[in-house]
C-alpha cells in the first residue's frame, strides 16, 4: 500500500480549521439523537485548486440526519483558513456489502477511510474498518487516479470541547 503525498499547511490555518471542525463535531454530538447513530468521522485532504478538507461522517442507521456545510459556513472557513471543506455521509453497513465492489466509480468511499485520518470513532469500529481496508488490494489501483488527494502536515485534529460525551 502506497502512502499519500504530504501537503504542508501553515500551523495557524490548521489550528483554525481544527477548531472550526471541532465546533461542528461538538454540535452534532450535543444532539443525543445524532450521537446515537454517528459511528465515526474521517477526513482526507485534497489539493486541486486549494487545500480542501473532505469530511466523511459514517453512521449506523438511516435515522442519522446527514451532515452538511452551509454556503455561509464554507465562506467563513475559506476566509479564516484559506481552505475549502466538503462532507459525505456514508452508512457504516455499506462497507460490509459485497455490492460495494460493483458500485465503485473513480472515487470509491473506501479510499477515504483507508487513507484518511480518523477524527472521531465512537466504538473502535472505524479503526477496525480502516485496518481491513488497508489490506484490500482492490483499492490499490485507484491511487493513480488521485494525484490531488493528500494528507496535511500538521494534521487536523478533533479537539473535544464538550464536557458530557
Short mmCIF file of C-alpha atoms in Angstrom, two decimals:
data_model
loop_
_atom_site.label_atom_id
_atom_site.label_comp_id
_atom_site.label_asym_id
_atom_site.label_seq_id
_atom_site.Cartn_x
_atom_site.Cartn_y
_atom_site.Cartn_z
CA UNK A 1 0.00 0.00 0.00
CA UNK A 2 1.43 3.33 -1.04
CA UNK A 3 1.28 6.45 1.11
CA UNK A 4 -0.34 9.70 0.09
CA UNK A 5 1.72 12.77 -0.54
CA UNK A 6 2.02 15.30 2.28
CA UNK A 7 0.98 18.93 1.78
CA UNK A 8 2.41 21.42 4.25
CA UNK A 9 -0.19 23.81 5.66
CA UNK A 10 0.70 26.66 7.96
CA UNK A 11 0.00 25.88 11.61
CA UNK A 12 -2.32 28.85 12.06
CA UNK A 13 -4.62 27.64 9.25
CA UNK A 14 -4.51 24.09 10.56
CA UNK A 15 -5.37 25.23 14.08
CA UNK A 16 -8.27 27.36 12.83
CA UNK A 17 -9.61 24.53 10.67
CA UNK A 18 -9.29 22.08 13.58
CA UNK A 19 -11.24 24.47 15.81
CA UNK A 20 -13.99 25.01 13.23
CA UNK A 21 -14.31 21.28 12.59
CA UNK A 22 -14.28 20.56 16.31
CA UNK A 23 -17.13 23.02 16.87
CA UNK A 24 -19.13 21.30 14.08
CA UNK A 25 -18.48 17.85 15.55
CA UNK A 26 -19.38 19.01 19.06
CA UNK A 27 -22.65 20.44 17.77
CA UNK A 28 -23.52 17.06 16.24
CA UNK A 29 -22.53 15.17 19.40
CA UNK A 30 -24.56 17.53 21.61
CA UNK A 31 -27.65 16.11 19.92
CA UNK A 32 -28.17 12.76 21.68
CA UNK A 33 -30.29 11.56 18.74
CA UNK A 34 -27.47 12.18 16.24
CA UNK A 35 -24.81 10.90 18.64
CA UNK A 36 -26.66 7.56 18.82
CA UNK A 37 -26.24 6.99 15.08
CA UNK A 38 -22.81 8.52 14.40
CA UNK A 39 -20.11 5.83 14.33
CA UNK A 40 -17.18 7.92 13.21
CA UNK A 41 -15.69 10.78 11.27
CA UNK A 42 -12.73 10.53 8.91
CA UNK A 43 -11.06 13.25 6.88
CA UNK A 44 -8.81 13.18 3.89
CA UNK A 45 -7.19 16.18 2.23
CA UNK A 46 -7.10 17.26 -1.36
CA UNK A 47 -5.19 19.96 -3.13
CA UNK A 48 -6.64 20.52 -6.59
CA UNK A 49 -7.33 24.28 -6.63
CA UNK A 50 -6.61 25.00 -2.98
CA UNK A 51 -6.32 22.76 0.06
CA UNK A 52 -9.64 21.10 0.91
CA UNK A 53 -10.75 19.02 3.86
CA UNK A 54 -13.12 16.22 2.88
CA UNK A 55 -15.05 15.08 5.97
CA UNK A 56 -16.78 11.71 5.91
CA UNK A 57 -19.46 11.04 8.51
CA UNK A 58 -20.07 7.31 8.97
CA UNK A 59 -23.37 6.39 10.58
CA UNK A 60 -25.10 3.18 11.68
CA UNK A 61 -28.77 3.86 10.90
CA UNK A 62 -30.82 5.67 8.27
CA UNK A 63 -32.27 7.83 11.04
CA UNK A 64 -29.00 9.80 11.06
CA UNK A 65 -29.51 13.27 9.63
CA UNK A 66 -26.81 13.87 7.00
CA UNK A 67 -24.27 16.50 7.97
CA UNK A 68 -23.94 19.38 5.57
CA UNK A 69 -21.86 22.52 5.48
CA UNK A 70 -23.83 25.60 4.51
CA UNK A 71 -22.55 28.12 1.97
CA UNK A 72 -22.09 30.59 4.83
CA UNK A 73 -20.01 28.06 6.77
CA UNK A 74 -17.93 27.30 3.67
CA UNK A 75 -17.22 31.01 3.14
CA UNK A 76 -16.35 31.53 6.81
CA UNK A 77 -13.95 28.59 6.69
CA UNK A 78 -12.34 29.76 3.44
CA UNK A 79 -11.83 33.30 4.80
CA UNK A 80 -10.41 32.03 8.11
CA UNK A 81 -8.16 29.27 6.76
CA UNK A 82 -7.69 29.64 3.00
CA UNK A 83 -9.04 26.09 2.73
CA UNK A 84 -12.26 24.55 1.42
CA UNK A 85 -14.40 21.91 3.09
CA UNK A 86 -16.81 19.24 1.84
CA UNK A 87 -18.82 16.49 3.53
CA UNK A 88 -20.00 12.98 2.72
CA UNK A 89 -22.37 10.84 4.76
CA UNK A 90 -21.92 7.10 4.36
CA UNK A 91 -23.72 4.26 6.17
CA UNK A 92 -21.36 2.02 8.08
CA UNK A 93 -23.12 -1.12 6.83
CA UNK A 94 -22.08 -0.20 3.28
CA UNK A 95 -18.56 -1.41 3.98
CA UNK A 96 -19.73 -4.94 4.70
CA UNK A 97 -21.67 -5.41 1.46
CA UNK A 98 -20.22 -7.29 -1.46
CA UNK A 99 -22.19 -5.00 -3.79
CA UNK A 100 -19.86 -2.15 -2.91
CA UNK A 101 -17.32 -3.61 -5.33
CA UNK A 102 -19.76 -3.28 -8.23
CA UNK A 103 -20.72 0.29 -7.24
CA UNK A 104 -17.20 1.68 -7.30
CA UNK A 105 -16.70 4.62 -9.56
CA UNK A 106 -13.49 6.57 -9.87
CA UNK A 107 -13.91 7.78 -6.29
CA UNK A 108 -14.65 4.81 -4.01
CA UNK A 109 -15.67 5.77 -0.47
CA UNK A 110 -13.43 3.11 0.96
CA UNK A 111 -10.42 5.02 -0.32
CA UNK A 112 -11.11 7.93 2.05
CA UNK A 113 -11.38 5.64 5.06
CA UNK A 114 -8.32 3.64 4.04
CA UNK A 115 -6.03 6.65 3.71
CA UNK A 116 -7.85 9.20 5.86
CA UNK A 117 -7.32 10.38 9.40
CA UNK A 118 -9.88 9.31 11.98
CA UNK A 119 -11.20 12.31 13.89
CA UNK A 120 -13.91 10.51 15.87
CA UNK A 121 -14.52 6.81 16.47
CA UNK A 122 -17.35 6.01 18.88
CA UNK A 123 -16.60 2.35 19.49
CA UNK A 124 -13.42 1.44 17.62
CA UNK A 125 -15.31 0.18 14.55
CA UNK A 126 -13.80 2.81 12.25
CA UNK A 127 -10.23 1.88 13.23
CA UNK A 128 -11.05 -1.80 12.55
CA UNK A 129 -12.61 -0.85 9.22
CA UNK A 130 -9.57 1.20 8.28
CA UNK A 131 -7.24 -1.72 9.06
CA UNK A 132 -9.39 -4.06 6.93
CA UNK A 133 -9.39 -1.59 4.03
CA UNK A 134 -5.61 -1.24 4.21
CA UNK A 135 -5.46 -4.96 3.39
CA UNK A 136 -7.93 -4.63 0.48
CA UNK A 137 -5.68 -4.81 -2.57
CA UNK A 138 -8.55 -3.96 -4.91
CA UNK A 139 -8.18 -0.34 -3.75
CA UNK A 140 -4.53 -0.13 -4.82
CA UNK A 141 -5.50 0.54 -8.44
CA UNK A 142 -7.24 3.80 -7.51
CA UNK A 143 -4.20 5.62 -6.15
CA UNK A 144 -3.01 6.58 -9.64
CA UNK A 145 -6.26 8.49 -10.27
CA UNK A 146 -5.91 10.54 -7.11
CA UNK A 147 -2.90 12.80 -7.56
CA UNK A 148 -4.66 15.65 -5.72
CA UNK A 149 -5.51 13.56 -2.65
CA UNK A 150 -3.12 14.12 0.23
CA UNK A 151 -2.53 14.28 3.94
CA UNK A 152 -1.88 17.60 5.63
CA UNK A 153 1.08 18.43 7.79
CA UNK A 154 0.42 19.30 10.52
CA UNK A 155 -2.67 17.09 10.56
CA UNK A 156 -6.09 18.34 11.56
CA UNK A 157 -7.37 17.22 14.95
CA UNK A 158 -10.69 16.99 16.69
CA UNK A 159 -10.34 18.95 19.90
CA UNK A 160 -13.26 17.88 22.03
CA UNK A 161 -14.84 20.95 23.60
CA UNK A 162 -17.91 19.24 25.07
CA UNK A 163 -17.98 18.17 28.69
CA UNK A 164 -20.62 15.44 28.52
CA UNK A 165 -19.73 12.89 25.88
#
